[in-house]
Coordinates of C-alpha atoms and ligand atoms in Angstrom, one line a residue:
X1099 CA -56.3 16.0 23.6
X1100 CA -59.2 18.0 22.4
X1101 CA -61.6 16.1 20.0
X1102 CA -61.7 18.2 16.2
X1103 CA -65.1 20.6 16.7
X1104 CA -66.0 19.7 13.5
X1105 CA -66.0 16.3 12.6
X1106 CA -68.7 15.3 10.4
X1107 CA -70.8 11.7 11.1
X1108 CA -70.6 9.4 8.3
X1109 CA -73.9 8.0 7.9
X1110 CA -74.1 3.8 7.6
X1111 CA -76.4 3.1 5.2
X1112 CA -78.5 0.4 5.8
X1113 CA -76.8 -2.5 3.5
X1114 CA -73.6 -2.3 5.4
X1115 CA -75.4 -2.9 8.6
X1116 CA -77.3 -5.8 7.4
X1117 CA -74.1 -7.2 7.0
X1118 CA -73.0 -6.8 10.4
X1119 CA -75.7 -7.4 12.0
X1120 CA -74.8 -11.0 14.3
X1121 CA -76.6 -14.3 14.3
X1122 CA -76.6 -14.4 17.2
X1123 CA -77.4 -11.2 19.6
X1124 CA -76.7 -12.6 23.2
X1125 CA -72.9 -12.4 21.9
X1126 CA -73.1 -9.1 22.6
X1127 CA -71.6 -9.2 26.6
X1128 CA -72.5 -5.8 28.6
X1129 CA -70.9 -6.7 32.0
X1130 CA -68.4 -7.6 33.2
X1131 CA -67.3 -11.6 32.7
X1132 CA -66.3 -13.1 36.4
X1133 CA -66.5 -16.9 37.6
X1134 CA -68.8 -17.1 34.8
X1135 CA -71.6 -14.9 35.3
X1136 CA -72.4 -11.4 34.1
X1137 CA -71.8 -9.1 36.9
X1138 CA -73.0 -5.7 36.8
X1139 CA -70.4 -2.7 37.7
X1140 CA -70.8 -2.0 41.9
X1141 CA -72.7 1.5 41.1
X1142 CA -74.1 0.2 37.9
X1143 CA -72.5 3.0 35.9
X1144 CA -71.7 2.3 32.4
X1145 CA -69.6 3.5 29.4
X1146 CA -70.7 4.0 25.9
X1147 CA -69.1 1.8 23.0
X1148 CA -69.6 3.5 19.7
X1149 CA -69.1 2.1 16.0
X1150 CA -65.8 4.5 15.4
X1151 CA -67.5 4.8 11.0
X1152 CA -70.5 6.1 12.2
X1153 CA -71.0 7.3 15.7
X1154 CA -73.7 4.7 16.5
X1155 CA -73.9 3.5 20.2
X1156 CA -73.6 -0.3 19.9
X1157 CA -73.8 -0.5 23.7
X1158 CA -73.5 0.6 27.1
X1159 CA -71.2 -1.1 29.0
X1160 CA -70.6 -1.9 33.0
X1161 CA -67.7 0.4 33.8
X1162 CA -66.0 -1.2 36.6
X1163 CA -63.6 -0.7 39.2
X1164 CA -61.8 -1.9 41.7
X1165 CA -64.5 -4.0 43.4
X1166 CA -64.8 -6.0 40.4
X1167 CA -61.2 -5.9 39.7
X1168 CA -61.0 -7.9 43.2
X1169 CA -64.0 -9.8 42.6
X1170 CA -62.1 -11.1 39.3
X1171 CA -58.6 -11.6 41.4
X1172 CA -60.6 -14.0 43.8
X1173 CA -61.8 -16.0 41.0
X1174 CA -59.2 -16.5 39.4
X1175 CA -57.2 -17.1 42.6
X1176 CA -60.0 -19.9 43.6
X1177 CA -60.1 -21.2 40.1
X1178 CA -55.9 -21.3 40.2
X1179 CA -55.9 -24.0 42.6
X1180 CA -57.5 -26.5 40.4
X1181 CA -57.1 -25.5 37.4
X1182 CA -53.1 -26.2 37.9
X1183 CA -53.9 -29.2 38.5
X1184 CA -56.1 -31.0 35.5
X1185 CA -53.7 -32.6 33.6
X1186 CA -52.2 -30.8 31.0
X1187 CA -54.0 -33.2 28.5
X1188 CA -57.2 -31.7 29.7
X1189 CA -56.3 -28.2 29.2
X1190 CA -55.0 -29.0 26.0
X1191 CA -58.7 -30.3 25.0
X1192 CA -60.2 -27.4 27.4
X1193 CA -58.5 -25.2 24.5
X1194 CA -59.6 -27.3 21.7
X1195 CA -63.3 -26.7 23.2
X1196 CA -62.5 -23.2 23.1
X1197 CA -61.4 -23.1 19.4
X1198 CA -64.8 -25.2 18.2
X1199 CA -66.7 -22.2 19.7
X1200 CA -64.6 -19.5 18.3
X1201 CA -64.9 -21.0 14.9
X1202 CA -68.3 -21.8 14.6
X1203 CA -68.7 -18.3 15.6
X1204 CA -66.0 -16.9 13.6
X1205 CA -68.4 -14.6 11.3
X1206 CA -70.4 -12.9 14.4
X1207 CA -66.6 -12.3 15.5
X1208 CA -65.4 -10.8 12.9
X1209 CA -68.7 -8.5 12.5
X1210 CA -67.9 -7.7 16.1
X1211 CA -64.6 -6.7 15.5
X1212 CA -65.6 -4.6 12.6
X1213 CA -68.6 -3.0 14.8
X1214 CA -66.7 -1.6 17.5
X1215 CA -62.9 -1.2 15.9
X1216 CA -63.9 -0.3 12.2
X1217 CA -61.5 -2.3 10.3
X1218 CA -63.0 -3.9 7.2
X1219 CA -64.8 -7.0 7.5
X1220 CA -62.3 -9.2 5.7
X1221 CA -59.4 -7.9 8.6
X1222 CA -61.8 -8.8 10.9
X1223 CA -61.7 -12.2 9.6
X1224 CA -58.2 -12.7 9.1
X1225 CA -57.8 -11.5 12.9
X1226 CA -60.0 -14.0 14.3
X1227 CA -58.5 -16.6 12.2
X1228 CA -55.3 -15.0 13.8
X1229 CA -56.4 -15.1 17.2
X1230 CA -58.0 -18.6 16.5
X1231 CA -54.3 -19.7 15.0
X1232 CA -53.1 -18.8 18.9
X1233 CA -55.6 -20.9 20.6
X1234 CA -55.1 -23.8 18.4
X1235 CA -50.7 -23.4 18.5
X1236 CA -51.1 -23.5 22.5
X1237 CA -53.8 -25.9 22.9
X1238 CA -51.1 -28.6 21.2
X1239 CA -48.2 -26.9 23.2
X1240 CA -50.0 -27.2 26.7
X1241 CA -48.7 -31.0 26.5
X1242 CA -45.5 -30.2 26.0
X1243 CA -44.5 -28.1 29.2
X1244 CA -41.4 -30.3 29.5
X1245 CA -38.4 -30.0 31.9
X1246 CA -35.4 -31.2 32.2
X1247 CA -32.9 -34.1 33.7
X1248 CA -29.6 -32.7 34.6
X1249 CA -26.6 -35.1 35.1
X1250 CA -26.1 -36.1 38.8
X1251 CA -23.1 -34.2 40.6
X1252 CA -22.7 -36.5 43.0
X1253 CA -23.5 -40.3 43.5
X1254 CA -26.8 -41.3 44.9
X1255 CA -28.8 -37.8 43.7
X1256 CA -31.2 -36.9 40.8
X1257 CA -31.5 -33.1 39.4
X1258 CA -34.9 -32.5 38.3
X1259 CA -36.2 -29.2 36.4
X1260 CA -40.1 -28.9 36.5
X1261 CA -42.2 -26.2 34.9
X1262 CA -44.8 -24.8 36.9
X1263 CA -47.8 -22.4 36.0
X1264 CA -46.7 -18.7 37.7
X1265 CA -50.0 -18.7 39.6
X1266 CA -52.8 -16.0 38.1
X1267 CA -51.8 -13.7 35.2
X1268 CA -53.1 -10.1 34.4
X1269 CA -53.8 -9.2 30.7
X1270 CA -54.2 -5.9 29.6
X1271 CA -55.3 -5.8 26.3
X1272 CA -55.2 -3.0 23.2
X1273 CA -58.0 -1.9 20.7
X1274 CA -56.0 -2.4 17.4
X1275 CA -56.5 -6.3 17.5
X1276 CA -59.4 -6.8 20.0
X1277 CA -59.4 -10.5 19.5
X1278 CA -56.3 -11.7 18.4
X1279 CA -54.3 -9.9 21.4
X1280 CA -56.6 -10.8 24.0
X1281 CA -56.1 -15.0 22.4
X1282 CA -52.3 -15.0 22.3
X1283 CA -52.0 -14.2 25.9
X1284 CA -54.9 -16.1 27.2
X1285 CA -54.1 -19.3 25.3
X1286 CA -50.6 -19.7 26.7
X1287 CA -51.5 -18.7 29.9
X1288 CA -54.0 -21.5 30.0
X1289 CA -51.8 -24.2 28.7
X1290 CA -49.2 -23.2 31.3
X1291 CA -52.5 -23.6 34.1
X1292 CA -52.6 -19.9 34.7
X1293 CA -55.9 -18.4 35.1
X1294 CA -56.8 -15.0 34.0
X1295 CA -57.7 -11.7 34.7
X1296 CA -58.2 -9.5 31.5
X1297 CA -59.4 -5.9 30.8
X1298 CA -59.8 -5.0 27.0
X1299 CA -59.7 -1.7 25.5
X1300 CA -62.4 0.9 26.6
X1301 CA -63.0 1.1 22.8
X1302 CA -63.3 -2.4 22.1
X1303 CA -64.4 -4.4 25.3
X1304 CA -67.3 -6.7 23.3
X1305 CA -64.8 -8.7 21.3
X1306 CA -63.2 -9.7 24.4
X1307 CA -66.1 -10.1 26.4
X1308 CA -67.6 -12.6 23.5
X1309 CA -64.7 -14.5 23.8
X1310 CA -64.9 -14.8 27.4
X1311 CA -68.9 -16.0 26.9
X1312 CA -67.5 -18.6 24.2
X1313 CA -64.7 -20.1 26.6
X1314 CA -67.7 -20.9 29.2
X1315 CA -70.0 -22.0 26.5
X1316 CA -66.7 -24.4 26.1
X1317 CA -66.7 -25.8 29.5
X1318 CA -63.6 -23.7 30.5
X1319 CA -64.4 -23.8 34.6
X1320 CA -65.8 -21.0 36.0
X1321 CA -62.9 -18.4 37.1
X1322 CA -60.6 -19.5 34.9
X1323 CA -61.6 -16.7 32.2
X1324 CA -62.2 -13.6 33.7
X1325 CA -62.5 -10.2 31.6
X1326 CA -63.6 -6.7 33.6
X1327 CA -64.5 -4.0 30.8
X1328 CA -63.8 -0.2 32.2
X1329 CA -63.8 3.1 30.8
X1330 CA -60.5 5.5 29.9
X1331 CA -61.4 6.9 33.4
X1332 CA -62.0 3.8 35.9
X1333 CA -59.0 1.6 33.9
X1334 CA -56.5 2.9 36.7
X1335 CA -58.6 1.6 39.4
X1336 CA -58.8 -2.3 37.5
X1337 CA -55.0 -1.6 37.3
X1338 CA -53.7 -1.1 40.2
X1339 CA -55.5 -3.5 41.8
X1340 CA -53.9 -6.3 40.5
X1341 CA -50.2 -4.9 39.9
X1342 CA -51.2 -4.8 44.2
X1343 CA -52.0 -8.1 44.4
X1344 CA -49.8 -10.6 45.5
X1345 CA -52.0 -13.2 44.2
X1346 CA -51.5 -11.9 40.4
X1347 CA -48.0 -13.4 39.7
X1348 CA -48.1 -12.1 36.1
X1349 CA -48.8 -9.3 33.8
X1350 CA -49.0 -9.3 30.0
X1351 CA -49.8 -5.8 28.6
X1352 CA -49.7 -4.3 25.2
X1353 CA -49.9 -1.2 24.5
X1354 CA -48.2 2.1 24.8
X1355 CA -44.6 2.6 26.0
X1356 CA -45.6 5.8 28.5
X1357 CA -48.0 3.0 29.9
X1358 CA -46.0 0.3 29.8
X1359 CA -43.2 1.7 32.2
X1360 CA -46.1 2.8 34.7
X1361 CA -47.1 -0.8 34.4
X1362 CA -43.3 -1.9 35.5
X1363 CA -43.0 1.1 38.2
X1364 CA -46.3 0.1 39.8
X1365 CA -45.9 -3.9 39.8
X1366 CA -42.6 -3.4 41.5
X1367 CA -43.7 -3.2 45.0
X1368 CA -45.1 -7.1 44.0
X1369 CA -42.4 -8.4 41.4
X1370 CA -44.6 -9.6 39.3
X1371 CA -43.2 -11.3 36.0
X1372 CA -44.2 -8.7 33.0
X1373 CA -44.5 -8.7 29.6
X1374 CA -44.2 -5.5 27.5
X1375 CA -45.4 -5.4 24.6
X1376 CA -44.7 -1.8 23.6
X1377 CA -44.8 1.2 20.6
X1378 CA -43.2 1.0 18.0
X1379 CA -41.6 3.2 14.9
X1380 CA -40.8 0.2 12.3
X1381 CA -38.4 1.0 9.5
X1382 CA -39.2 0.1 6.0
X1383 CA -35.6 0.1 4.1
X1384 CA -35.6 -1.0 0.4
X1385 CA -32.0 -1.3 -0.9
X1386 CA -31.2 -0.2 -4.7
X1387 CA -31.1 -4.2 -5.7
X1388 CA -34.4 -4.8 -4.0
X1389 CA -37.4 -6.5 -5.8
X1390 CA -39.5 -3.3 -6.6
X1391 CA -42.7 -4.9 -7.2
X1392 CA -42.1 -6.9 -4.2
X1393 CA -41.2 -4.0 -1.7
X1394 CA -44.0 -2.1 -3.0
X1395 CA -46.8 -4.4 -1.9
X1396 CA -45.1 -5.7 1.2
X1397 CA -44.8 -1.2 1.9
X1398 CA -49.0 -1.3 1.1
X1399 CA -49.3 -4.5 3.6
X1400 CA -46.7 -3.1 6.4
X1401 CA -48.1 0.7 6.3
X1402 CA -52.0 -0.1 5.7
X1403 CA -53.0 -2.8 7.7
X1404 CA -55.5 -2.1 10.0
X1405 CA -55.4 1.7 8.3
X1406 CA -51.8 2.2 9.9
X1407 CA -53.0 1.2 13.4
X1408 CA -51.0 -1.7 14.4
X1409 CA -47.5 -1.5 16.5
X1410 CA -45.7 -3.1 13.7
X1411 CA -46.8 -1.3 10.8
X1412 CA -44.3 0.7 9.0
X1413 CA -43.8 4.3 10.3
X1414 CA -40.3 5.3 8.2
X1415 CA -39.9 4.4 4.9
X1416 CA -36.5 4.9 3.8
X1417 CA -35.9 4.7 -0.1
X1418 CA -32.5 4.6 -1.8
X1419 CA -31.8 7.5 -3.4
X1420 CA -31.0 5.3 -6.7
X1421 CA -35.1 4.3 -7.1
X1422 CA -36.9 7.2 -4.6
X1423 CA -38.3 8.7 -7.8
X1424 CA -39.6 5.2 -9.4
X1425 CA -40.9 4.1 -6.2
X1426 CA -42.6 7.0 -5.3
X1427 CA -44.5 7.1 -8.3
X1428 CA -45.4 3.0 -7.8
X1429 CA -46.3 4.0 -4.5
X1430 CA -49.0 6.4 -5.3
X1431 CA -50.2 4.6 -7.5
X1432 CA -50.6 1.7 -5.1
X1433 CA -52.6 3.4 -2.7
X1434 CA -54.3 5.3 -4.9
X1435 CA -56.2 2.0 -5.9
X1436 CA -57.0 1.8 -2.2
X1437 CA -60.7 1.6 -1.0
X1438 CA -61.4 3.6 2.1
X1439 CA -65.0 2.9 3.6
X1440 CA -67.0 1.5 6.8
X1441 CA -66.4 -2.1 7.3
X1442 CA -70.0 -3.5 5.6
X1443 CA -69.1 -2.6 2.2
X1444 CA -66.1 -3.4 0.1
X1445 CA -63.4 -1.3 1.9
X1446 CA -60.0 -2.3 2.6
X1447 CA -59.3 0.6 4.8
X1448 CA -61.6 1.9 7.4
X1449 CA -62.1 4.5 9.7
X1450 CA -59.3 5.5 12.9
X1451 CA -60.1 4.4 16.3
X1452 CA -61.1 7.5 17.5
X1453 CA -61.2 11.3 17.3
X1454 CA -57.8 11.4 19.1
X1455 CA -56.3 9.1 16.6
X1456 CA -57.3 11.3 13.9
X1457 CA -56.2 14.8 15.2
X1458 CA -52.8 13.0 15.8
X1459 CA -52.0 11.8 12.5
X1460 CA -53.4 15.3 11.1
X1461 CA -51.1 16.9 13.4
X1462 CA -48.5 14.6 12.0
X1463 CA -48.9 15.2 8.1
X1464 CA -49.3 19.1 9.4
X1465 CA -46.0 19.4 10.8
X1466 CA -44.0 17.2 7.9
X1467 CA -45.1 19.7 5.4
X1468 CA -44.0 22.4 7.3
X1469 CA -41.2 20.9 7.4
X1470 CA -40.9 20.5 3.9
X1471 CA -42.8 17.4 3.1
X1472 CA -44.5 17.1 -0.1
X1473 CA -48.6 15.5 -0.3
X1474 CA -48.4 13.1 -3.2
X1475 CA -51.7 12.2 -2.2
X1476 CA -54.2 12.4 0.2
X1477 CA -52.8 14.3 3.3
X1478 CA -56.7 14.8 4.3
X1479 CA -59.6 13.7 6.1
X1480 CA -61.9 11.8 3.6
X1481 CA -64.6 12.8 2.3
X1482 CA -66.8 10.5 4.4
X1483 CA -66.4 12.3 7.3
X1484 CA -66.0 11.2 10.9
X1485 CA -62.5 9.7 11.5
X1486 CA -62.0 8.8 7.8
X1487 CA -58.6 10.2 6.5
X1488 CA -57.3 9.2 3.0
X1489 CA -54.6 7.3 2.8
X1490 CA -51.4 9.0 2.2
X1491 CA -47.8 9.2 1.0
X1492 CA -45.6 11.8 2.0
X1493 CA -42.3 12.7 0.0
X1494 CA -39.3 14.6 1.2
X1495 CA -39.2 13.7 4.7
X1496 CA -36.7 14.1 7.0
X1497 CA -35.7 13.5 10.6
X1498 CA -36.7 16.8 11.8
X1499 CA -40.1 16.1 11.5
X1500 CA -42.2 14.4 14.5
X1501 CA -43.2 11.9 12.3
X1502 CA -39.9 10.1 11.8
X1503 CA -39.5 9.6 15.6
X1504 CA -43.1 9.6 17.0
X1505 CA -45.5 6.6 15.7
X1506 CA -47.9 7.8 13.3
X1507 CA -50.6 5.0 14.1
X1508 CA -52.5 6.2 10.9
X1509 CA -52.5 5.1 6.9
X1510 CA -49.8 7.8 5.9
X1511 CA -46.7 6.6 4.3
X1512 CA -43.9 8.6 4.8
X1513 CA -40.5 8.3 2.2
X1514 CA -37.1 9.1 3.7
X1515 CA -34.2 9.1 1.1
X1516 CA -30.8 8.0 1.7
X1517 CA -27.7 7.1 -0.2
X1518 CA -25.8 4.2 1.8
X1519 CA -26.3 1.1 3.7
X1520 CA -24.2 2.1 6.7
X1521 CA -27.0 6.0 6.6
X1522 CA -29.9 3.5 6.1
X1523 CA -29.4 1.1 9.2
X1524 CA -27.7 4.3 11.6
X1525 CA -31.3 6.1 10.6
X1526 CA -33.3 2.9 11.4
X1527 CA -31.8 2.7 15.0
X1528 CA -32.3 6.3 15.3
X1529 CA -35.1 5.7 18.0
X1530 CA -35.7 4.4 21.2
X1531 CA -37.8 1.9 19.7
X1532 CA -37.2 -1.5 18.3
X1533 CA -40.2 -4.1 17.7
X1534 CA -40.6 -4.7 13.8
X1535 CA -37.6 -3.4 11.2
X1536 CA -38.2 -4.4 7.5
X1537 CA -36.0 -4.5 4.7
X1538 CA -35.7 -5.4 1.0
X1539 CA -32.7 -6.4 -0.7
X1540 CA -32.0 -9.2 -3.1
X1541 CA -27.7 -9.1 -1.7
X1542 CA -27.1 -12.2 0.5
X1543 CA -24.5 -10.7 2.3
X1544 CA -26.2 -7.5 3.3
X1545 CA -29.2 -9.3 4.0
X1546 CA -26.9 -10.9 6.6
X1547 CA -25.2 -7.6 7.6
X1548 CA -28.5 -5.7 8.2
X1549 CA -30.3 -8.7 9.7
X1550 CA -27.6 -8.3 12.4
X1551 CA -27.6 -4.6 12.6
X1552 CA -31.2 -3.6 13.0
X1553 CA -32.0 -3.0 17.0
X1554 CA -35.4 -4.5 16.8
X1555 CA -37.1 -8.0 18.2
X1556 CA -38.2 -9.0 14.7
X1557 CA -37.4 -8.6 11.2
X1558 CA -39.7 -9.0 8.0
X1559 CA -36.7 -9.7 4.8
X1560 CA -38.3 -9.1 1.7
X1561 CA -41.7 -9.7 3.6
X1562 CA -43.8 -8.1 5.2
X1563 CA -46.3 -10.0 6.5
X1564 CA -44.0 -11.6 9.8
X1565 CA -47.2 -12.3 12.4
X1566 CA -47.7 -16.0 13.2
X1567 CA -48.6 -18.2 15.9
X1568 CA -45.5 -20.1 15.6
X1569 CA -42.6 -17.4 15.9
X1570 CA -41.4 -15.1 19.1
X1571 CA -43.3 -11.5 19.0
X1572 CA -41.7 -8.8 21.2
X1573 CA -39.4 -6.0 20.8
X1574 CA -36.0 -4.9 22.3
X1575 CA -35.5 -1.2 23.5
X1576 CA -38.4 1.1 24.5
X1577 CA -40.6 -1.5 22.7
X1578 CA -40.4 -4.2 25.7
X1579 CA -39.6 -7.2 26.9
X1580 CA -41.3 -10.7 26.7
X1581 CA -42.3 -12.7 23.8
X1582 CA -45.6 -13.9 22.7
X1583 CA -46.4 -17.1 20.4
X1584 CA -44.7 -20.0 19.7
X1585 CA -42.8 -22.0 22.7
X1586 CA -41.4 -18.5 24.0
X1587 CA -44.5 -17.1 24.6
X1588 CA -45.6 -19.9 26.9
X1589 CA -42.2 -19.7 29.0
X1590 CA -43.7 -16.2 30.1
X1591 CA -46.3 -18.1 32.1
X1592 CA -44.0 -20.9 33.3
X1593 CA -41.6 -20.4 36.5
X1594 CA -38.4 -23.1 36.7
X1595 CA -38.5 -25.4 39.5
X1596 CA -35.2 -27.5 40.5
X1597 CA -35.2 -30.7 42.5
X1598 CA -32.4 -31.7 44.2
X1599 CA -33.1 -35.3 45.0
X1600 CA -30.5 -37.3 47.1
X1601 CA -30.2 -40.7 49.2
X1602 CA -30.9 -42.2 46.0
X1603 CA -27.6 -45.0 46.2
Ligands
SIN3090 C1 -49.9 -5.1 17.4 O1 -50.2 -4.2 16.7 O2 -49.6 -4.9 18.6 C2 -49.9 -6.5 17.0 C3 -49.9 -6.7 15.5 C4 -49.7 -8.2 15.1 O3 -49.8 -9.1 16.0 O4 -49.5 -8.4 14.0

C-alpha cells in the first residue's frame, strides 16, 4: 500500500530525547546475533530502522538472508546437541542469568522499545517487565519437564513417558511487543533445551537484538541464542530457509493470519511442530447489568493499549441498546482525557508503527462513516503530524462496515448496539477469528452461558487486562493454534517419548 504523500514529520524536541537516550550505547546491536558474535549480512547491505514519532534514523541494520539464515541453523544445530543435555537445573539458572541482565537493564530496554516501536515510555516498561515475567515463569518451570509412570500391562514391564526438547525452534517475531514476544517463546524453548533461531520485525529488530547481547553477557552458550534481523524484502529468504530445514523441528510465529497459513503451507514439506499465533477482531460486549464504570476503563485498557496495535485489543464494541447512549457519552469522555504524544514526554498513546498502519485505520474510520458511522471524536490524524492519529470513538456502527470484520490495529473505538444476549454472542462469532472475546456482566449465570459461547482461546470477564506469564495465550479459528505461557506454552517445545521396558520379573 502506497505511503500518504503528505505526511508531516513531527519534530522530537530535544527533552524527550534526553530521556531516551541509553546508558549504555553498545546495546544498540547492528548485525545480525549468531553463535555469539556480530556477523555482518553476506553483501553487507543494510536496512534503515526509523523512530516511527519522528522519522529519525536510529540505525542501519545488516539485512540478511539466507546465508545467515543457515549460518544461524548450524548454530543452533551445533549448540542443540549440548545444550539438551545440561541438566535442566542448569538451564533453569542459565535463565535466571538471563533475567539479572534484562533487569539491570530494564530502563535502556524500555527506551529501546519506545525508540524504534513508539509506544510511551511507561508501556515500554510494563512490556519489559512483561517479557521479564516470561523469562522468570520458565526459568522455574525448566525443572519441572516431568513425565509420566503408566501402570504395567503385563507382568515383568515398566511404561515410561519422557519429555524431550523438539530439537531447534524457529521464532518469528512481531513489532507490537518487540520484547515481550520475542521472551515468551525463547524462554520456554530454552527450558524445554531447544535452541533458537529468531528473526524480529523489520521495524523493531534492536529490542531483540539487545536481548540476544544480554543472554550472552549471561553466559547463555554460544548458538544457543541466535536472532538474524532482515528487511520487509529479504524476510522470505530467512523464512524459508528454516521451514526447509529438517534440522528446525519447530516454529513459533506471531503475526498475521495471511502469513501465518503461508507459514503452515511452506513447513509442510518438513512437518514441523507450529505455533500460530494469529489476527484477531476481539469483541467487547457489555451487558445492560454490567458495572459501567468498570467496562468503561477495562474498553480504554482493551482498545488503547499500545494505541490499538496489539492482537487482542478490542476491535468491536458492542453496547446494549439499554446503556449505548450513557456509555457513549462516558466513553468520550474517557478518551478525551487521553494524552497522545512521542514516547519521551508524558503520553499514554503514541504514534502507529508505520505509514501503512496509519492509511489503514484512516481507510477504516473512512469507510464506517460512509457507512453511516458518526465521529464523536477524533476520526483524524493529530495534529502532531507523522503517524499520529487521535484517538477515536465511532457511534452507529454496523456490520457492513470493514471495520467490524477486518482488524483495525489503531486507537479507534468502534460501538455496535444490540438488544439481546443471544444478537450479542451470534455477532461476536461473526468472524473467522477467535483469540481474545471480552464481556461485562454482573449475571452469574450468563457469565457462564457466554463464557461457553464465545469462539475464542481467551476470555477477559469484567476484565480486561487477561495477559500473564502464568495462563495459556492462543486463539481458536483463523487466530491459530498453540499456546504460549504457563505449562502449555512449554509443551509446544516438548515431544512425548514412551518406553516400553520389559524382562523386568
Ligand atoms: C499480541 O498483540 O500479539 C500480544 C499481546 C499480549 O501479549 O498481551
Amino acid at each position: 500500500m502506497a505511503a500518504p504523500a503528505e505526511i508531516q514529520n513531527h519534530s522530537t524536541s530535544a527533552a524527550e530525547k534526553q530521556v531516551l537516550q541509553l546508558d549504555r550505547s553498545d546495546l544498540i546491536v547492528t548485525r545480525a546475533w549468531i553463535a555469539n558474535k556480530r556477523v555482518q549480512s553476506s553483501d553487507a547491505r543494510t536496512f534503515p530502522v526509523e523512530n516511527p514519532a519522528d522519522g529519525s534514523l536510529i540505525a542501519e541494520v545488516a539485512d540478511c538472508g539466507s546465508a545467515e539464515a543457515k549460518a544461524a541453523a548450524d548454530a543452533a544445530h551445533r549448540a542443540f546437541a549440548s545444550w539438551r543435555k545440561i541438566l535442566a537445573k542448569e538451564r533453569a539458572a542459565h535463565l535466571q542469568s538471563w533475567l539479572t541482565q534484562v533487569k539491570k537493564n530494564q530502563e535502556d530496554l524500555a527506551r529501546l522499545i519506545s525508540i524504534e516501536q513508539g509506544k510511551p515510555l511507561t508501556e515500554s516498561r510494563a512490556e519489559v517487565a512483561y517479557g521479564a515475567a516470561y523469562i522468570e515463569w520458565f526459568a522455574e518451570e525448566a525443572k519441572r519437564a516431568y513425565g509420566d509412570i503408566i501402570p504395567e500391562t503385563a507382568p515383568g514391564r515398566k511404561i515410561i513417558v519422557t519429555r524431550e526438547p523438539v530439537g531447534v525452534a524457529a521464532a518469528i517475531t512481531p513489532w507490537n511487543f518487540p520484547i515481550a514476544m520475542l521472551a515468551r517463546k525463547i524462554a520456554p524453548a530454552l527450558a524445554a533445551g531447544c535452541t533458537i533461531v529468531a528473526k524480529p520485525a523489520e521495524d523493531t529488530p534492536l529490542s531483540a537484538l539487545a536481548l540476544a547481547l544480554l543472554a550472552a553477557e549471561a553466559g547463555i552458550p554460544e548458538g544457543v541464542v541466535n536472532v538474524v534481523p532482515a528487511s520487509r524484502k529479504n524476510a522470505g529468504a530467512v523464512a524459508d530457509v528454516w521451514l526447509n530445514d529438517e534440522r528446525v523441528r519447530k516454529l513459533s510465529f506471531t503475526g498475521s493470519t495471511a502469513v501465518g497459513k503461508h507459514l503452515a503451507q511452506a513447513s509442510a514439506s518438513t512437518l514441523k511442530r507450529l505455533s500460530l499465533e494469529l489476527g484477531g477482531n476481539a469483541p467487547f460486549i457489555v451487558f445492560e447489568d454490567a458495572d459501567l464504570d468498570r467496562a468503561i476503563k477495562g474498553m480504554i485498557a482493551a482498545k488503547f493499549r499500545n494505541a490499538g496495535q496489539t492482537c487482542i485489543c478490542a476491535n468491536r464494541i458492542y453496547i446494549a441498546d439499554a446503556i449505548y447512549d450513557e456509555f457513549a457519552e462516558r466513553a468520550v469522555q474517557a478518551v478525551a482525557n487521553l494524552r497522545v504524544g512521542p514516547a519521551g514526554g508524558d503520553a499514554e498513546i503514541g504514534p502507529l508503527i508505520n505509514a501503512r498502519a496509519l492509511v489503514k485505520v484512516e481507510r477504516h474510520v473512512a469507510d464506517a462513516v460512509e457507512h453511516g458511522a458518526r465521529v464523536l471524536i477524533g476520526g483524524k490524524r493529530h495534529a502532531l503530524g507523522r503517524y499520529f492519529y487521535e484517538p477515536t470513538v465511532l457511534v452507529d456502527v454496523d456490520s457492513s462496515m470493514v471495520l467490524s470484520c477486518e482488524e483495525t490495529f489503531g486507537p479507534v473505538a468502534p460501538l455496535f448496539r444490540f438488544h439481546t444476549e443471544e444478537e450479542a454472542i451470534s455477532a461476536a462469532n461473526s468472524t473467522p477469528f477467535g483469540l481474545a472475546a471480552y464481556f461485562y456482566s454482573r449475571d452469574i449465570a450468563r457469565v457462564m452461558r457466554v463464557s461457553a459461547a464465545l469462539e475464542s482461546g481467551m476470555v477477559g470477564i469484567n476484565e480486561a487486562a487477561i495477559s500473564t506469564e502464568v495462563a495459556p495465550f492462543g486463539g481458536v479459528k483463523d487466530s491459530g493454534y498453540g499456546r504460549e505461557g504457563s505449562p502449555y506454552g512449554m509443551d509446544e517445545y516438548l515431544q512425548t517419548k514412551y518406553l516400553c521396558l520389559g524382562g523386568l520379573s
